[in-house]
PDB file of C-alpha atoms in Angstrom:
ATOM      1  CA  MET I   1       2.669 -11.513 -20.273  1.00 95.00           C
ATOM      2  CA  ILE I   2      -0.093 -10.310 -17.828  1.00 98.00           C
ATOM      3  CA  ARG I   3      -1.097 -12.868 -15.438  1.00 98.00           C
ATOM      4  CA  ASN I   4      -2.597 -13.198 -11.881  1.00 98.00           C
ATOM      5  CA  ALA I   5      -0.018 -12.934  -9.205  1.00 98.00           C
ATOM      6  CA  GLU I   6       1.204 -16.090  -7.330  1.00 97.00           C
ATOM      7  CA  PRO I   7       3.027 -16.519  -4.158  1.00 97.00           C
ATOM      8  CA  LYS I   8       6.315 -16.934  -5.908  1.00 97.00           C
ATOM      9  CA  ASP I   9       6.009 -13.303  -7.101  1.00 98.00           C
ATOM     10  CA  LEU I  10       5.756 -11.825  -3.572  1.00 97.00           C
ATOM     11  CA  SER I  11       9.412 -10.612  -3.338  1.00 96.00           C
ATOM     12  CA  ARG I  12       9.369  -8.861  -6.866  1.00 97.00           C
ATOM     13  CA  ILE I  13       5.821  -7.311  -6.100  1.00 98.00           C
ATOM     14  CA  ALA I  14       7.097  -5.959  -2.638  1.00 97.00           C
ATOM     15  CA  GLU I  15      10.459  -4.786  -4.284  1.00 97.00           C
ATOM     16  CA  ILE I  16       8.707  -2.946  -7.062  1.00 98.00           C
ATOM     17  CA  LEU I  17       6.216  -1.428  -4.800  1.00 96.00           C
ATOM     18  CA  VAL I  18       8.674  -0.264  -2.217  1.00 96.00           C
ATOM     19  CA  PHE I  19      11.327   1.182  -4.501  1.00 95.00           C
ATOM     20  CA  THR I  20       8.846   2.784  -6.805  1.00 95.00           C
ATOM     21  CA  LYS I  21       7.179   4.354  -3.765  1.00 94.00           C
ATOM     22  CA  ARG I  22      10.446   5.708  -2.368  1.00 94.00           C
ATOM     23  CA  ILE I  23      11.271   7.338  -5.704  1.00 92.00           C
ATOM     24  CA  LYS I  24       7.966   8.818  -6.523  1.00 90.00           C
ATOM     25  CA  TYR I  25       6.678   9.852  -2.892  1.00 89.00           C
ATOM     26  CA  ARG I  26       9.826  10.728  -0.991  1.00 88.00           C
ATOM     27  CA  SER I  27       9.891  14.267  -2.401  1.00 85.00           C
ATOM     28  CA  ILE I  28       6.312  14.624  -1.832  1.00 88.00           C
ATOM     29  CA  PHE I  29       5.930  13.256   1.701  1.00 87.00           C
ATOM     30  CA  HIS I  30       9.345  14.186   3.147  1.00 82.00           C
ATOM     31  CA  ASN I  31       9.093  11.412   5.622  1.00 84.00           C
ATOM     32  CA  ASP I  32      12.347   9.359   5.698  1.00 87.00           C
ATOM     33  CA  GLU I  33      11.157   7.518   8.802  1.00 85.00           C
ATOM     34  CA  TYR I  34       8.296   6.065   6.906  1.00 84.00           C
ATOM     35  CA  SER I  35      10.206   5.607   3.571  1.00 85.00           C
ATOM     36  CA  PHE I  36      13.129   3.756   5.022  1.00 88.00           C
ATOM     37  CA  ASN I  37      11.844   2.313   8.355  1.00 84.00           C
ATOM     38  CA  GLU I  38       8.153   1.585   7.769  1.00 84.00           C
ATOM     39  CA  LEU I  39       8.251   0.853   4.113  1.00 86.00           C
ATOM     40  CA  GLN I  40      10.260  -2.374   3.962  1.00 92.00           C
ATOM     41  CA  VAL I  41      10.212  -5.130   1.322  1.00 94.00           C
ATOM     42  CA  VAL I  42       9.762  -8.000   3.843  1.00 95.00           C
ATOM     43  CA  LYS I  43       6.757  -6.204   5.532  1.00 94.00           C
ATOM     44  CA  VAL I  44       5.075  -5.689   2.169  1.00 94.00           C
ATOM     45  CA  ALA I  45       5.636  -9.011   0.915  1.00 95.00           C
ATOM     46  CA  ASP I  46       4.074 -10.303   4.235  1.00 95.00           C
ATOM     47  CA  GLU I  47       1.079  -8.060   3.600  1.00 94.00           C
ATOM     48  CA  PHE I  48       0.647  -9.590  -0.050  1.00 95.00           C
ATOM     49  CA  LYS I  49       0.686 -13.117   1.313  1.00 96.00           C
ATOM     50  CA  ASP I  50      -3.100 -12.733   1.957  1.00 95.00           C
ATOM     51  CA  LYS I  51      -4.547 -14.855  -0.763  1.00 95.00           C
ATOM     52  CA  GLU I  52      -7.569 -12.462  -0.879  1.00 96.00           C
ATOM     53  CA  LEU I  53      -5.322  -9.597  -1.704  1.00 96.00           C
ATOM     54  CA  LEU I  54      -2.933 -11.495  -3.922  1.00 96.00           C
ATOM     55  CA  ASP I  55      -5.936 -12.577  -5.924  1.00 97.00           C
ATOM     56  CA  LYS I  56      -6.652  -9.015  -6.862  1.00 98.00           C
ATOM     57  CA  VAL I  57      -2.874  -8.467  -8.145  1.00 98.00           C
ATOM     58  CA  TRP I  58      -1.924  -8.947 -11.722  1.00 98.00           C
ATOM     59  CA  ILE I  59       1.675  -8.720 -12.998  1.00 98.00           C
ATOM     60  CA  TYR I  60       3.458  -7.959 -16.119  1.00 98.00           C
ATOM     61  CA  ASP I  61       5.907 -10.822 -16.649  1.00 98.00           C
ATOM     62  CA  ASP I  62       7.899 -11.509 -19.707  1.00 97.00           C
ATOM     63  CA  GLY I  63      10.283 -13.748 -17.822  1.00 97.00           C
ATOM     64  CA  ILE I  64      10.925 -10.843 -15.356  1.00 97.00           C
ATOM     65  CA  VAL I  65       8.351  -9.538 -13.239  1.00 98.00           C
ATOM     66  CA  LYS I  66       8.464  -5.841 -14.153  1.00 98.00           C
ATOM     67  CA  GLY I  67       5.072  -4.300 -13.187  1.00 98.00           C
ATOM     68  CA  MET I  68       1.977  -4.938 -10.889  1.00 98.00           C
ATOM     69  CA  ILE I  69      -1.464  -3.750 -10.812  1.00 98.00           C
ATOM     70  CA  HIS I  70      -3.884  -4.129  -7.787  1.00 98.00           C
ATOM     71  CA  LEU I  71      -7.630  -3.961  -8.697  1.00 98.00           C
ATOM     72  CA  GLU I  72     -10.468  -3.565  -6.302  1.00 98.00           C
ATOM     73  CA  GLU I  73     -13.769  -4.088  -8.161  1.00 96.00           C
ATOM     74  CA  LYS I  74     -13.797  -1.159 -10.698  1.00 97.00           C
ATOM     75  CA  GLU I  75     -10.853   0.757  -9.012  1.00 98.00           C
ATOM     76  CA  ILE I  76      -7.367   0.608  -9.932  1.00 98.00           C
ATOM     77  CA  ALA I  77      -5.955   0.459  -6.382  1.00 98.00           C
ATOM     78  CA  GLU I  78      -2.173   0.420  -7.229  1.00 97.00           C
ATOM     79  CA  LEU I  79      -0.161   0.378 -10.352  1.00 98.00           C
ATOM     80  CA  TYR I  80       3.817   0.229 -10.207  1.00 98.00           C
ATOM     81  CA  VAL I  81       6.424  -0.559 -12.710  1.00 98.00           C
ATOM     82  CA  ASP I  82       9.926  -1.218 -11.704  1.00 97.00           C
ATOM     83  CA  TYR I  83      12.019   1.878 -12.158  1.00 95.00           C
ATOM     84  CA  PHE I  84      14.499   0.046 -14.443  1.00 96.00           C
ATOM     85  CA  PHE I  85      11.575  -0.608 -16.951  1.00 97.00           C
ATOM     86  CA  TRP I  86       9.918   2.759 -16.923  1.00 95.00           C
ATOM     87  CA  LYS I  87       9.085   4.306 -20.384  1.00 94.00           C
ATOM     88  CA  GLU I  88       8.636   0.781 -21.899  1.00 97.00           C
ATOM     89  CA  GLY I  89       4.902   0.690 -22.179  1.00 98.00           C
ATOM     90  CA  ILE I  90       4.361  -1.606 -19.223  1.00 98.00           C
ATOM     91  CA  GLY I  91       2.203   0.507 -17.224  1.00 98.00           C
ATOM     92  CA  SER I  92       0.135   1.316 -20.272  1.00 98.00           C
ATOM     93  CA  LYS I  93      -0.310  -2.389 -20.947  1.00 98.00           C
ATOM     94  CA  LEU I  94      -1.430  -2.979 -17.263  1.00 98.00           C
ATOM     95  CA  VAL I  95      -3.956  -0.012 -17.211  1.00 98.00           C
ATOM     96  CA  GLU I  96      -5.502  -1.014 -20.621  1.00 98.00           C
ATOM     97  CA  PHE I  97      -5.758  -4.575 -19.262  1.00 98.00           C
ATOM     98  CA  ALA I  98      -7.652  -3.268 -16.363  1.00 98.00           C
ATOM     99  CA  LYS I  99      -9.907  -1.334 -18.484  1.00 98.00           C
ATOM    100  CA  GLU I 100     -10.634  -4.160 -20.867  1.00 97.00           C
ATOM    101  CA  LYS I 101     -10.690  -6.992 -18.519  1.00 97.00           C
ATOM    102  CA  PHE I 102     -12.253  -5.536 -15.509  1.00 97.00           C
ATOM    103  CA  ASP I 103     -13.896  -2.384 -16.854  1.00 98.00           C
ATOM    104  CA  SER I 104     -11.866  -0.238 -14.349  1.00 98.00           C
ATOM    105  CA  LYS I 105     -13.408   3.023 -13.911  1.00 98.00           C
ATOM    106  CA  PHE I 106     -11.510   5.046 -11.406  1.00 98.00           C
ATOM    107  CA  VAL I 107      -8.270   5.681  -9.732  1.00 98.00           C
ATOM    108  CA  TRP I 108      -6.950   7.831  -6.776  1.00 98.00           C
ATOM    109  CA  THR I 109      -3.499   9.361  -6.991  1.00 97.00           C
ATOM    110  CA  LEU I 110      -1.656  11.892  -5.079  1.00 96.00           C
ATOM    111  CA  GLU I 111      -2.460  15.311  -6.228  1.00 97.00           C
ATOM    112  CA  LYS I 112       1.183  16.329  -6.423  1.00 96.00           C
ATOM    113  CA  ASN I 113       2.014  13.257  -8.609  1.00 95.00           C
ATOM    114  CA  GLU I 114       1.565  15.048 -11.846  1.00 95.00           C
ATOM    115  CA  ASP I 115       3.165  12.281 -13.775  1.00 94.00           C
ATOM    116  CA  ALA I 116       0.546   9.865 -12.632  1.00 96.00           C
ATOM    117  CA  ILE I 117      -2.149  12.368 -13.426  1.00 98.00           C
ATOM    118  CA  ARG I 118      -0.873  12.856 -17.038  1.00 97.00           C
ATOM    119  CA  PHE I 119      -0.401   9.042 -17.342  1.00 97.00           C
ATOM    120  CA  TYR I 120      -4.132   8.292 -16.392  1.00 98.00           C
ATOM    121  CA  GLU I 121      -5.491  10.998 -18.498  1.00 98.00           C
ATOM    122  CA  ALA I 122      -3.535   9.741 -21.559  1.00 97.00           C
ATOM    123  CA  HIS I 123      -5.538   6.543 -20.797  1.00 98.00           C
ATOM    124  CA  GLY I 124      -9.011   8.255 -20.810  1.00 98.00           C
ATOM    125  CA  PHE I 125      -9.318   9.032 -17.078  1.00 98.00           C
ATOM    126  CA  LYS I 126     -10.273  12.635 -16.129  1.00 98.00           C
ATOM    127  CA  LEU I 127     -10.137  14.530 -12.910  1.00 98.00           C
ATOM    128  CA  ASN I 128     -13.661  14.651 -11.565  1.00 98.00           C
ATOM    129  CA  GLY I 129     -12.943  17.254  -8.827  1.00 97.00           C
ATOM    130  CA  LYS I 130     -13.015  14.668  -5.917  1.00 98.00           C
ATOM    131  CA  ARG I 131     -10.273  15.414  -3.581  1.00 97.00           C
ATOM    132  CA  GLN I 132      -9.533  14.249  -0.061  1.00 97.00           C
ATOM    133  CA  LEU I 133      -6.627  13.920   2.490  1.00 96.00           C
ATOM    134  CA  GLU I 134      -4.560  10.973   2.193  1.00 93.00           C
ATOM    135  CA  GLU I 135      -4.957   9.124   5.709  1.00 90.00           C
ATOM    136  CA  GLY I 136      -2.246  10.033   8.141  1.00 86.00           C
ATOM    137  CA  THR I 137      -0.790  12.824   5.840  1.00 90.00           C
ATOM    138  CA  PRO I 138      -1.299  16.521   4.990  1.00 92.00           C
ATOM    139  CA  GLU I 139      -1.240  15.582   1.234  1.00 94.00           C
ATOM    140  CA  TYR I 140      -4.391  15.298  -0.989  1.00 97.00           C
ATOM    141  CA  ILE I 141      -5.303  12.463  -3.251  1.00 97.00           C
ATOM    142  CA  VAL I 142      -7.563  13.260  -6.247  1.00 98.00           C
ATOM    143  CA  MET I 143      -9.831  10.934  -8.294  1.00 98.00           C
ATOM    144  CA  LEU I 144      -9.768  10.328 -11.946  1.00 98.00           C
ATOM    145  CA  GLU I 145     -12.370   8.318 -13.621  1.00 98.00           C
ATOM    146  CA  ARG I 146     -13.548   7.412 -17.070  1.00 97.00           C
ATOM    147  CA  ASP I 147     -16.942   6.886 -18.864  1.00 89.00           C
TER     148      ASP I 147
END
């Protein structure tokens, strides 16, 4: 059910990423210009066409691509599940896959994204006190890591 992403998955990866970001981040950033003009499915799909990036993306696919995780060495760089499949354990399966297969040790998330912080804490990650501005925004991101 979890496999490396392929070019045929680009539209679903982009769709999941764009719509989930809009749902979760619009209320934090209050930037409709970015959410609806910059953040576009075609543009994101084009970014993920880069083989070097696509090779670092794993997807949850049970006949429908329902979630994606982007791994950079020991970091979980991105984890998104299609809104229609939230609360089905897909995110948990993806994060546990990253921990077991790649020994993922840390993740950055928006400080105001309390759902994400609780989710990662439930999977053994802990806030470590590191905090920095998210580039180009007034919002902070925080690091969670595990032993």
